[in-house]
Amino acid sequence: MRYRLAVVFALAALLGGCSRPEPRPAPAAPQPTSVPSTPTPTPVERLPGFVVLTDLDPRIHADIRYATPHNFVGRPITGYREPLCLLTRQAAEALRRVQDAALTGGHSLKVYDCYRPQPAVDDFVAWSKRPDEQQTKAEFYPDLAKNRLFADGYIGAPTAHSRGSTLDLTLVGEPAASQPPYRVGQPLVACTAQRGQRFADNSIDMGTGFDCFDPRAHTADPRVTGTARDNRRLLQRLMTDAGFVNYDREWWHYSLRDEPYPDTFFAAPVARSSVG
């Protein structure tokens, strides 16, 4: 009986991270070789009721990292055919209300990732099982072993992103400052480094970079103080007021509380042709 309970808790830990907004269980979890099979995605070529966020609200900035090589894998991710933020209309409408509120304080939203197709999640799982592929470790997980990324809840399989009402975002000043382009092969700096040393994202200071797999990226990590702490609280207040819930281990990750597809995982690619 004790063995069966241990297996149940271990599998539950693997479903943390981007798979749901609730705090994950204790970190007694198996290695990525034991990542559970992902759900069968809904076989549709178009995403019902989805919109391109910047069509609905062109004031919101987009920096879709998984369509580029500037992410923790180090190359564009399977399923990201275009650098677009696709969301359910309900999530996009709620985000437009957040944008209205942010602008009153001199800020604007910037999204890093929105709908994430199931093939992209499968790509993450496959990558996690190739230990030699660590070309971006120095930036995104400098102090964490790659084989702990699933077990510690930084990557989720399945993920709420595939349901279309979850997104990763930050705040930028308005008007937004320019952002230097990422160049493949440039020297990497840890995402936990001080602002001005890490990648020059035009986000206001949130204490770490985006997709930083480190405890300092936890929304309420006590080591993040001063302006960065205040900025995280501002983002959380704006998003919570509009009906979003934060995943407490990633300051950038929010899900719409009343999402329209709570049990559906989609596979259509990130492309304008998927929105119908």
XYZ file of N, CA and C in Angstrom:
828
model
N 0.840 -1.210 0.000
C 0.000 0.000 0.000
C 0.869 1.251 0.000
N 1.928 1.251 0.838
C 2.824 2.418 0.882
C 3.496 2.635 -0.464
N 3.859 1.535 -1.148
C 4.499 1.682 -2.464
C 3.557 2.309 -3.451
N 2.272 1.864 -3.462
C 1.301 2.435 -4.391
C 1.083 3.913 -4.136
N 1.004 4.313 -2.876
C 0.835 5.734 -2.557
C 2.028 6.549 -3.032
N 3.229 5.992 -2.898
C 4.429 6.723 -3.339
C 4.399 6.964 -4.832
N 3.956 5.946 -5.594
C 3.867 6.106 -7.040
C 2.867 7.179 -7.408
N 1.717 7.189 -6.727
C 0.694 8.199 -6.996
C 1.225 9.593 -6.767
N 1.908 9.802 -5.638
C 2.434 11.146 -5.328
C 3.534 11.541 -6.293
N 4.366 10.586 -6.716
C 5.429 10.918 -7.655
C 4.874 11.370 -8.986
N 3.851 10.655 -9.486
C 3.236 11.077 -10.741
C 2.570 12.421 -10.609
N 1.951 12.686 -9.467
C 1.306 13.986 -9.268
C 2.313 15.112 -9.307
N 3.509 14.888 -8.798
C 4.526 15.946 -8.803
C 4.928 16.320 -10.211
N 4.932 15.326 -11.113
C 5.309 15.621 -12.486
C 4.299 16.481 -13.212
N 3.094 16.585 -12.706
C 2.065 17.385 -13.366
C 2.059 18.812 -12.854
N 3.142 19.234 -12.181
C 3.225 20.604 -11.680
C 3.625 21.561 -12.766
N 4.271 22.668 -12.369
C 4.740 23.638 -13.339
C 3.616 24.222 -14.148
N 3.827 24.317 -15.434
C 2.851 24.972 -16.301
C 1.604 24.144 -16.496
N 1.472 22.967 -15.877
C 0.286 22.168 -16.101
C -0.914 22.670 -15.332
N -0.730 23.397 -14.218
C -1.856 23.886 -13.445
C -1.370 24.980 -12.514
N -2.239 25.905 -12.082
C -1.782 27.029 -11.278
C -1.575 26.716 -9.815
N -2.066 25.568 -9.328
C -1.933 25.278 -7.911
C -0.493 24.927 -7.566
N -0.059 25.143 -6.303
C 1.289 24.740 -5.899
C 1.482 23.252 -6.126
N 2.641 22.862 -6.593
C 2.895 21.454 -6.850
C 3.171 20.724 -5.546
N 3.066 19.379 -5.532
C 3.379 18.602 -4.340
C 4.861 18.675 -4.012
N 5.247 18.028 -2.914
C 6.643 18.007 -2.482
C 7.515 17.413 -3.572
N 8.818 17.830 -3.642
C 9.668 17.477 -4.778
C 10.231 16.070 -4.764
N 9.556 15.098 -4.134
C 10.014 13.722 -4.191
C 9.462 13.101 -5.460
N 10.119 13.401 -6.587
C 9.562 13.023 -7.886
C 10.584 12.249 -8.693
N 10.128 11.428 -9.646
C 11.057 10.689 -10.491
C 11.757 11.593 -11.486
N 12.754 11.032 -12.150
C 13.525 11.769 -13.138
C 12.736 11.863 -14.435
N 13.155 12.746 -15.384
C 12.406 12.944 -16.615
C 12.177 11.689 -17.433
N 12.997 10.645 -17.225
C 12.754 9.405 -17.952
C 11.405 8.813 -17.580
N 10.807 9.266 -16.480
C 9.515 8.762 -16.046
C 8.396 9.744 -16.324
N 8.621 10.742 -17.203
C 7.583 11.697 -17.547
C 6.364 10.944 -18.041
N 5.155 11.220 -17.492
C 3.970 10.461 -17.895
C 3.586 10.764 -19.333
N 2.863 9.835 -19.915
C 2.400 10.067 -21.273
C 1.448 11.244 -21.289
N 1.512 12.037 -22.357
C 0.678 13.224 -22.455
C -0.697 12.847 -22.974
N -1.714 13.669 -22.696
C -3.061 13.339 -23.145
C -3.175 13.404 -24.656
N -4.121 12.663 -25.183
C -4.361 12.731 -26.621
C -4.979 14.072 -26.957
N -4.308 14.895 -27.787
C -4.853 16.219 -28.077
C -6.092 16.145 -28.958
N -6.917 17.167 -28.870
C -8.096 17.238 -29.704
C -7.670 17.429 -31.155
N -8.088 16.526 -32.065
C -7.606 16.568 -33.452
C -8.366 17.592 -34.293
N -8.051 18.859 -34.119
C -8.690 19.898 -34.916
C -7.622 20.688 -35.649
N -7.936 21.140 -36.858
C -7.008 21.963 -37.614
C -7.136 23.427 -37.235
N -8.297 23.813 -36.713
C -8.512 25.185 -36.266
C -8.901 25.183 -34.800
N -8.577 26.255 -34.137
C -8.823 26.378 -32.709
C -10.137 27.114 -32.485
N -11.144 26.443 -31.960
C -12.479 27.056 -31.861
C -12.519 28.183 -30.835
N -12.977 29.346 -31.273
C -13.116 30.459 -30.351
C -11.812 31.123 -29.963
N -10.737 30.852 -30.681
C -9.442 31.477 -30.401
C -9.282 32.730 -31.253
N -8.420 33.634 -30.783
C -8.102 34.846 -31.529
C -6.597 35.087 -31.463
N -6.110 35.904 -32.387
C -4.742 36.417 -32.296
C -4.797 37.630 -31.372
N -4.087 37.577 -30.273
C -4.210 38.609 -29.247
C -3.970 40.007 -29.796
N -2.938 40.173 -30.589
C -2.609 41.517 -31.069
C -3.587 42.025 -32.125
N -4.425 41.131 -32.679
C -5.528 41.594 -33.519
C -6.613 42.212 -32.648
N -6.870 41.581 -31.506
C -7.884 42.080 -30.591
C -7.427 43.347 -29.884
N -6.131 43.388 -29.514
C -5.591 44.555 -28.827
C -4.158 44.801 -29.290
N -3.975 45.616 -30.321
C -2.628 45.865 -30.849
C -1.735 46.658 -29.910
N -2.270 47.144 -28.796
C -1.449 47.876 -27.833
C -0.531 46.940 -27.048
N -0.870 45.653 -26.988
C -0.099 44.679 -26.213
C 1.109 44.224 -27.031
N 2.277 44.214 -26.409
C 3.510 43.811 -27.075
C 3.654 42.285 -27.041
N 4.371 41.756 -28.027
C 4.592 40.309 -28.100
C 6.068 40.018 -28.354
N 6.581 39.053 -27.609
C 7.974 38.599 -27.737
C 7.915 37.075 -27.590
N 7.441 36.400 -28.626
C 7.127 34.973 -28.548
C 8.417 34.163 -28.651
N 8.984 33.832 -27.519
C 10.334 33.268 -27.459
C 10.435 31.870 -28.077
N 9.368 31.063 -28.003
C 9.488 29.692 -28.504
C 9.451 29.613 -30.023
N 9.166 30.729 -30.673
C 9.275 30.780 -32.131
C 10.670 31.208 -32.564
N 11.561 31.410 -31.621
C 12.920 31.887 -31.868
C 13.922 30.949 -31.206
N 15.216 31.145 -31.422
C 16.211 30.336 -30.711
C 16.506 30.820 -29.300
N 15.899 31.941 -28.880
C 16.184 32.459 -27.546
C 15.211 31.879 -26.526
N 15.460 30.638 -26.163
C 14.666 29.950 -25.146
C 15.523 28.858 -24.529
N 14.999 28.149 -23.558
C 15.832 27.206 -22.802
C 16.277 25.999 -23.624
N 15.636 25.731 -24.758
C 16.068 24.649 -25.640
C 17.166 25.133 -26.586
N 17.056 26.382 -27.040
C 18.083 26.960 -27.890
C 17.783 26.916 -29.376
N 16.527 26.666 -29.721
C 16.096 26.633 -31.123
C 14.589 26.851 -31.143
N 14.008 27.199 -32.304
C 12.551 27.295 -32.382
C 11.899 25.953 -32.032
N 10.784 26.003 -31.355
C 10.121 24.814 -30.844
C 9.083 24.308 -31.851
N 8.958 23.006 -31.924
C 7.981 22.394 -32.810
C 6.585 22.970 -32.570
N 5.896 23.318 -33.649
C 4.533 23.816 -33.533
C 4.405 25.316 -33.557
N 5.525 26.034 -33.420
C 5.496 27.501 -33.458
C 5.868 27.965 -34.865
N 4.876 27.995 -35.742
C 5.131 28.369 -37.129
C 5.225 29.876 -37.313
N 4.561 30.630 -36.446
C 4.588 32.085 -36.522
C 4.710 32.643 -35.100
N 5.343 33.810 -34.939
C 5.513 34.400 -33.602
C 4.246 35.131 -33.156
N 3.218 34.361 -32.847
C 1.917 34.917 -32.503
C 1.471 34.455 -31.127
N 0.666 35.286 -30.487
C 0.000 34.909 -29.244
C -1.432 34.549 -29.592
N -1.774 33.262 -29.513
C -3.135 32.791 -29.706
C -3.742 32.492 -28.348
N -4.964 32.957 -28.132
C -5.670 32.728 -26.871
C -7.150 32.510 -27.147
N -7.834 31.863 -26.202
C -9.282 31.842 -26.287
C -9.783 33.283 -26.199
N -10.912 33.541 -26.827
C -11.434 34.909 -26.805
C -11.673 35.380 -25.376
N -12.120 34.479 -24.502
C -12.373 34.877 -23.118
C -11.099 35.372 -22.438
N -9.997 34.643 -22.639
C -8.726 35.053 -22.030
C -8.226 36.355 -22.655
N -8.375 36.486 -23.973
C -7.913 37.695 -24.651
C -8.706 38.924 -24.224
N -10.018 38.766 -24.059
C -10.846 39.892 -23.615
C -10.457 40.302 -22.195
N -10.201 39.313 -21.333
C -9.773 39.630 -19.972
C -8.422 40.331 -19.979
N -7.544 39.917 -20.880
C -6.226 40.539 -20.957
C -6.330 41.975 -21.471
N -7.292 42.245 -22.318
C -7.488 43.616 -22.764
C -7.872 44.510 -21.593
N -8.631 43.985 -20.649
C -8.967 44.764 -19.449
C -7.718 45.009 -18.599
N -6.839 44.016 -18.552
C -5.577 44.199 -17.831
C -4.761 45.300 -18.492
N -4.730 45.303 -19.805
C -3.977 46.325 -20.530
C -4.522 47.721 -20.231
N -5.832 47.859 -20.204
C -6.436 49.156 -19.862
C -5.942 49.633 -18.500
N -5.951 48.715 -17.528
C -5.532 49.077 -16.174
C -4.038 49.375 -16.118
N -3.236 48.597 -16.844
C -1.788 48.807 -16.831
C -1.423 50.168 -17.405
N -2.097 50.571 -18.454
C -1.786 51.838 -19.107
C -2.040 53.030 -18.194
N -2.985 52.911 -17.292
C -3.243 54.025 -16.372
C -2.054 54.277 -15.455
N -1.208 53.267 -15.267
C -0.017 53.425 -14.446
C 1.254 53.590 -15.251
N 1.127 53.789 -16.563
C 2.301 54.004 -17.399
C 2.996 52.738 -17.848
N 2.274 51.607 -17.827
C 2.852 50.336 -18.250
C 2.034 49.716 -19.368
N 2.637 48.739 -20.014
C 1.950 47.949 -21.020
C 2.304 46.490 -20.789
N 1.448 45.604 -21.268
C 1.723 44.177 -21.191
C 2.630 43.745 -22.331
N 3.453 42.725 -22.061
C 4.220 42.051 -23.100
C 4.112 40.557 -22.856
N 3.666 39.814 -23.881
C 3.491 38.372 -23.739
C 4.700 37.639 -24.315
N 5.100 36.575 -23.609
C 6.191 35.716 -24.056
C 5.676 34.421 -24.691
N 4.576 33.912 -24.159
C 4.013 32.661 -24.670
C 2.540 32.632 -24.304
N 1.742 32.030 -25.174
C 0.293 31.967 -24.937
C -0.139 30.528 -25.172
N -1.025 30.299 -26.132
C -1.369 28.918 -26.481
C -0.110 28.184 -26.921
N 0.060 26.970 -26.376
C 1.221 26.129 -26.706
C 0.706 24.785 -27.195
N 0.912 24.437 -28.458
C 0.369 23.181 -28.977
C 0.997 21.956 -28.323
N 0.236 20.874 -28.265
C 0.740 19.664 -27.646
C 2.037 19.164 -28.284
N 2.238 19.264 -29.608
C 3.535 18.856 -30.171
C 4.711 19.632 -29.594
N 4.499 20.869 -29.185
C 5.577 21.629 -28.547
C 5.928 21.025 -27.198
N 4.906 20.612 -26.459
C 5.143 19.954 -25.169
C 5.903 18.652 -25.388
N 5.514 17.903 -26.406
C 6.231 16.674 -26.725
C 7.690 16.963 -27.070
N 7.930 18.082 -27.740
C 9.296 18.491 -28.071
C 10.083 18.750 -26.794
N 9.483 19.414 -25.821
C 10.144 19.659 -24.536
C 10.505 18.335 -23.857
N 9.550 17.390 -23.852
C 9.786 16.097 -23.201
C 10.943 15.366 -23.871
N 10.946 15.353 -25.212
C 12.030 14.680 -25.931
C 13.376 15.338 -25.634
N 13.390 16.669 -25.614
C 14.626 17.394 -25.311
C 15.138 17.059 -23.914
N 14.224 16.915 -22.963
C 14.628 16.646 -21.578
C 15.340 15.311 -21.440
N 15.129 14.412 -22.396
C 15.736 13.083 -22.339
C 17.065 13.013 -23.091
N 17.525 14.159 -23.599
C 18.821 14.204 -24.295
C 19.797 15.026 -23.442
N 20.518 14.390 -22.545
C 21.330 15.117 -21.566
C 22.441 15.967 -22.159
N 22.884 15.679 -23.368
C 23.990 16.438 -23.939
C 23.555 17.781 -24.519
N 22.256 18.012 -24.688
C 21.772 19.263 -25.270
C 21.525 20.279 -24.156
N 22.556 21.038 -23.845
C 22.467 22.009 -22.754
C 23.123 23.335 -23.131
N 22.967 23.737 -24.392
C 23.673 24.931 -24.858
C 23.186 26.218 -24.229
N 21.997 26.223 -23.610
C 21.494 27.449 -22.984
C 21.457 27.363 -21.458
N 22.072 26.345 -20.893
C 22.049 26.161 -19.442
C 22.560 27.393 -18.703
N 23.612 28.016 -19.207
C 24.220 29.145 -18.499
C 23.257 30.293 -18.292
N 22.243 30.407 -19.140
C 21.271 31.486 -18.970
C 20.024 31.037 -18.224
N 19.423 29.911 -18.614
C 18.087 29.581 -18.148
C 18.035 28.669 -16.923
N 19.027 27.819 -16.707
C 19.029 26.973 -15.508
C 20.464 26.803 -15.006
N 21.126 27.902 -14.681
C 22.553 27.848 -14.341
C 22.871 27.028 -13.094
N 21.932 26.944 -12.162
C 22.204 26.257 -10.897
C 21.365 25.010 -10.707
N 20.769 24.507 -11.789
C 19.884 23.350 -11.686
C 20.289 22.304 -12.713
N 20.323 21.036 -12.296
C 20.619 19.959 -13.232
C 19.455 19.798 -14.201
N 19.765 19.572 -15.457
C 18.716 19.457 -16.475
C 17.719 18.370 -16.125
N 18.173 17.282 -15.527
C 17.254 16.185 -15.250
C 16.321 16.466 -14.069
N 16.369 17.696 -13.529
C 15.441 18.084 -12.470
C 14.347 19.020 -12.983
N 14.363 19.400 -14.257
C 13.433 20.425 -14.735
C 11.975 20.001 -14.613
N 11.669 18.734 -14.917
C 10.308 18.252 -14.743
C 10.015 17.986 -13.271
N 10.924 17.319 -12.606
C 10.693 16.937 -11.222
C 10.488 18.140 -10.311
N 11.159 19.247 -10.608
C 11.034 20.440 -9.778
C 9.945 21.390 -10.259
N 9.183 20.979 -11.245
C 7.993 21.725 -11.640
C 8.206 22.884 -12.583
N 9.377 22.969 -13.246
C 9.622 24.091 -14.140
C 9.101 23.845 -15.548
N 8.945 22.588 -15.923
C 8.317 22.234 -17.194
C 7.201 21.253 -16.869
N 6.038 21.452 -17.457
C 4.902 20.585 -17.171
C 4.464 19.806 -18.390
N 4.081 18.553 -18.178
C 3.507 17.719 -19.239
C 2.394 16.891 -18.617
N 1.154 17.178 -18.963
C 0.683 18.169 -19.930
C 0.778 19.581 -19.359
N 0.419 20.582 -20.171
C 0.487 21.954 -19.720
C -0.820 22.681 -19.973
N -1.184 23.566 -19.053
C -2.393 24.370 -19.219
C -2.303 25.267 -20.444
N -1.108 25.580 -20.892
C -0.951 26.406 -22.097
C -1.678 25.780 -23.295
N -1.734 24.450 -23.352
C -2.364 23.779 -24.484
C -3.881 23.898 -24.470
N -4.436 24.441 -23.394
C -5.887 24.647 -23.320
C -6.279 26.045 -23.802
N -5.294 26.920 -24.013
C -5.544 28.187 -24.675
C -5.888 29.373 -23.812
N -5.913 29.223 -22.487
C -6.256 30.346 -21.613
C -5.170 30.631 -20.587
N -3.970 30.150 -20.862
C -2.810 30.367 -20.005
C -1.746 31.095 -20.810
N -1.046 31.998 -20.150
C -0.009 32.755 -20.860
C 1.116 33.147 -19.913
N 2.245 33.486 -20.509
C 3.410 33.994 -19.796
C 3.599 35.441 -20.236
N 3.788 36.334 -19.270
C 3.851 37.757 -19.638
C 4.590 38.563 -18.597
N 4.823 39.834 -18.946
C 5.483 40.777 -18.060
C 4.901 42.160 -18.320
N 5.489 43.153 -17.670
C 5.121 44.547 -17.891
C 6.324 45.290 -18.468
N 6.062 46.182 -19.388
C 7.099 47.070 -19.910
C 6.636 48.501 -19.695
N 7.580 49.434 -19.712
C 7.197 50.832 -19.651
C 6.485 51.220 -20.944
N 5.692 52.250 -20.864
C 4.975 52.712 -22.055
C 5.289 54.191 -22.278
N 5.937 54.566 -23.401
C 6.285 53.665 -24.506
C 7.406 52.695 -24.138
N 7.384 51.537 -24.768
C 8.345 50.491 -24.435
C 9.734 50.856 -24.942
N 10.731 50.568 -24.128
C 12.116 50.775 -24.538
C 12.481 49.758 -25.617
N 13.467 50.085 -26.417
C 13.936 49.146 -27.431
C 14.632 47.974 -26.748
N 14.662 46.844 -27.423
C 15.293 45.639 -26.876
C 16.306 45.112 -27.877
N 17.568 44.969 -27.488
C 18.564 44.452 -28.429
C 18.178 43.055 -28.906
N 18.411 42.743 -30.162
C 18.071 41.401 -30.656
C 18.986 40.352 -30.052
N 18.460 39.163 -29.894
C 19.268 38.031 -29.434
C 20.051 37.474 -30.610
N 21.330 37.211 -30.407
C 22.189 36.654 -31.443
C 22.669 35.279 -31.006
N 22.413 34.274 -31.839
C 22.868 32.922 -31.528
C 24.381 32.918 -31.369
N 24.848 32.358 -30.280
C 26.280 32.299 -30.014
C 26.806 33.415 -29.151
N 25.952 34.380 -28.818
C 26.425 35.466 -27.960
C 26.674 34.931 -26.549
N 27.562 35.561 -25.787
C 27.821 35.101 -24.423
C 26.531 35.119 -23.598
N 26.319 34.058 -22.838
C 25.106 33.943 -22.038
C 25.377 34.374 -20.607
N 24.402 35.038 -20.020
C 24.487 35.487 -18.630
C 23.317 34.879 -17.875
N 23.558 34.461 -16.650
C 22.521 33.801 -15.854
C 21.285 34.680 -15.727
N 20.119 34.058 -15.839
C 18.854 34.778 -15.695
C 18.657 35.318 -14.286
N 19.467 34.864 -13.353
C 19.393 35.341 -11.969
C 20.310 36.524 -11.717
N 21.082 36.929 -12.718
C 21.987 38.067 -12.544
C 21.193 39.354 -12.379
N 21.867 40.387 -11.935
C 21.210 41.670 -11.730
C 20.733 42.260 -13.052
N 19.677 43.041 -12.980
C 19.216 43.769 -14.157
C 20.368 44.633 -14.675
N 20.553 44.661 -15.963
C 21.687 45.365 -16.546
C 22.830 44.434 -16.863
N 22.832 43.241 -16.242
C 23.845 42.231 -16.540
C 23.248 41.088 -17.362
N 22.030 40.653 -16.996
C 21.388 39.580 -17.746
C 20.871 40.119 -19.082
N 20.270 39.252 -19.911
C 19.784 39.654 -21.224
C 18.951 40.925 -21.115
N 19.187 41.851 -22.027
C 18.576 43.182 -21.927
C 17.130 43.181 -22.412
N 16.293 42.467 -21.709
C 14.859 42.463 -21.979
C 14.309 43.841 -21.603
N 13.348 44.342 -22.378
C 12.788 45.651 -22.053
C 11.697 45.605 -21.000
N 11.517 44.448 -20.375
C 10.614 44.328 -19.235
C 11.074 45.222 -18.094
N 10.126 45.704 -17.297
C 10.530 46.326 -16.045
C 11.152 45.242 -15.173
N 11.909 45.617 -14.162
C 12.677 44.652 -13.387
C 11.758 43.730 -12.591
N 11.821 42.445 -12.887
C 11.051 41.438 -12.157
C 11.945 40.533 -11.308
N 13.209 40.879 -11.207
C 14.102 40.120 -10.335
C 14.859 39.003 -11.019
N 14.282 38.410 -12.062
C 14.954 37.406 -12.895
C 14.469 37.603 -14.322
N 15.117 36.918 -15.246
C 14.627 36.895 -16.603
C 13.446 35.942 -16.739
N 12.842 35.932 -17.920
C 11.744 35.015 -18.224
C 12.274 33.594 -18.378
N 11.448 32.626 -17.995
C 11.797 31.205 -18.061
C 13.073 30.914 -17.276
N 13.215 31.572 -16.162
C 14.372 31.350 -15.292
C 14.042 30.195 -14.351
N 14.710 29.069 -14.536
C 14.424 27.889 -13.734
C 15.268 27.943 -12.458
N 14.739 28.671 -11.499
C 15.457 28.931 -10.254
C 14.438 29.367 -9.205
N 14.651 29.032 -7.928
C 13.705 29.466 -6.894
C 13.485 30.968 -6.837
N 14.452 31.763 -7.308
C 14.268 33.215 -7.289
C 13.188 33.677 -8.269
N 12.763 32.787 -9.156
C 11.651 33.106 -10.050
C 10.300 32.848 -9.406
N 10.282 32.210 -8.228
C 9.016 32.013 -7.520
C 8.443 33.387 -7.198
N 7.175 33.554 -7.411
C 6.563 34.882 -7.342
C 6.860 35.609 -6.041
N 6.822 34.908 -4.925
C 7.019 35.551 -3.623
C 8.348 35.179 -2.975
N 9.357 34.828 -3.771
C 10.650 34.467 -3.181
C 11.173 35.627 -2.333
N 11.520 35.378 -1.072
C 11.896 36.478 -0.170
C 13.189 37.177 -0.543
N 14.003 36.571 -1.394
C 15.255 37.225 -1.799
C 15.026 38.327 -2.821
N 13.850 38.332 -3.431
C 13.515 39.377 -4.396
C 12.843 40.509 -3.626
N 13.497 41.643 -3.565
C 13.027 42.748 -2.733
C 12.962 44.040 -3.552
N 12.554 45.106 -2.899
C 12.582 46.428 -3.498
C 11.705 46.554 -4.725
N 12.239 47.200 -5.752
C 11.479 47.485 -6.962
C 10.995 46.217 -7.646
N 11.846 45.193 -7.734
C 11.458 43.948 -8.399
C 10.281 43.298 -7.683
N 10.299 43.278 -6.378
C 9.174 42.713 -5.616
C 7.904 43.516 -5.884
N 8.017 44.834 -5.866
C 6.849 45.682 -6.118
C 6.298 45.452 -7.520
N 7.181 45.258 -8.489
C 6.733 45.032 -9.858
C 5.996 43.700 -9.999
N 6.484 42.678 -9.329
C 5.787 41.384 -9.356
C 4.398 41.518 -8.723
N 4.322 42.249 -7.630
C 3.033 42.437 -6.974
C 2.078 43.238 -7.845
N 2.607 44.213 -8.579
C 1.770 44.991 -9.477
C 1.186 44.100 -10.563
N 2.029 43.290 -11.199
C 1.543 42.383 -12.234
C 0.507 41.429 -11.667
N 0.774 40.895 -10.488
C -0.161 39.950 -9.874
C -1.498 40.617 -9.565
N -1.467 41.839 -9.081
C -2.718 42.535 -8.765
C -3.522 42.807 -10.030
N -2.844 43.285 -11.078
C -3.538 43.561 -12.330
C -4.180 42.303 -12.906
N -3.443 41.209 -12.887
C -3.956 39.972 -13.460
C -5.052 39.355 -12.598
N -4.873 39.384 -11.290
C -5.880 38.815 -10.393
C -7.193 39.573 -10.503
N -7.119 40.887 -10.603
C -8.333 41.695 -10.722
C -9.135 41.353 -11.973
N -8.466 40.836 -12.996
C -9.143 40.496 -14.252
C -9.522 39.022 -14.334
N -9.321 38.264 -13.256
C -9.760 36.878 -13.230
C -8.712 35.843 -13.538
N -7.423 36.218 -13.476
C -6.341 35.267 -13.715
C -5.749 34.780 -12.396
N -5.146 33.605 -12.442
C -4.512 32.990 -11.278
C -3.041 32.749 -11.594
N -2.170 33.141 -10.689
C -0.730 32.972 -10.870
C -0.278 31.581 -10.427
N 0.676 31.009 -11.148
C 1.384 29.809 -10.695
C 2.557 30.293 -9.862
N 2.567 29.969 -8.578
C 3.454 30.657 -7.643
C 4.937 30.356 -7.814
N 5.301 29.443 -8.704
C 6.719 29.172 -8.945
C 7.259 29.873 -10.184
N 6.380 30.650 -10.843
C 6.809 31.407 -12.021
C 6.093 32.756 -11.999
N 6.809 33.822 -11.792
C 6.168 35.129 -11.679
C 5.449 35.533 -12.955
N 5.794 34.933 -14.084
C 5.255 35.324 -15.391
C 4.035 34.510 -15.823
N 3.649 33.474 -15.101
C 2.677 32.476 -15.570
C 1.299 32.703 -14.951
N 0.290 32.884 -15.812
C -1.083 33.122 -15.345
C -2.080 32.334 -16.189
N -3.130 31.846 -15.523
C -4.214 31.134 -16.187
C -5.539 31.807 -15.865
N -6.423 31.873 -16.845
C -7.762 32.403 -16.618
C -8.522 31.442 -15.715
N -9.067 31.968 -14.630
C -9.727 31.105 -13.650
C -10.897 30.338 -14.275
N -11.721 31.030 -15.040
C -12.897 30.406 -15.655
C -12.629 30.122 -17.128
N -11.630 29.297 -17.390
C -11.245 29.010 -18.762
C -12.312 28.169 -19.458
N -12.511 28.381 -20.763
C -13.579 27.666 -21.462
C -13.281 26.217 -21.798
N -12.003 25.818 -21.818
C -11.639 24.449 -22.169
C -10.768 23.828 -21.066
N -11.322 23.612 -19.879
C -10.499 23.134 -18.762
C -9.970 21.721 -18.923
N -10.555 20.938 -19.829
C -10.145 19.538 -19.983
C -9.734 19.203 -21.413
N -9.469 20.220 -22.223
C -9.159 19.982 -23.632
C -7.756 20.484 -23.947
N -6.968 19.628 -24.589
C -5.608 19.977 -24.981
C -5.548 19.956 -26.511
N -5.141 21.076 -27.092
C -5.156 21.217 -28.547
C -3.776 21.004 -29.140
N -3.758 20.632 -30.430
C -2.491 20.349 -31.110
C -2.245 21.219 -32.319
N -3.222 22.009 -32.747
C -3.035 22.851 -33.929
C -1.837 23.777 -33.718
N -1.087 24.063 -34.774
C 0.131 24.878 -34.611
C -0.172 26.322 -34.276
N 0.830 27.019 -33.779
C 0.732 28.460 -33.554
C 0.913 29.124 -34.910
N -0.208 29.477 -35.522
C -0.226 30.083 -36.843
C -1.565 30.763 -37.037
N -1.572 31.797 -37.816
C -2.829 32.502 -38.067
C -3.875 31.578 -38.688
N -3.424 30.628 -39.473
C -4.363 29.711 -40.127
C -5.077 28.798 -39.137
N -4.589 28.717 -37.894
C -5.234 27.881 -36.880
C -6.421 28.560 -36.230
N -6.544 29.849 -36.418
C -7.615 30.595 -35.765
C -8.799 30.683 -36.720
N -9.922 30.129 -36.310
C -11.077 30.141 -37.193
C -12.338 30.496 -36.457
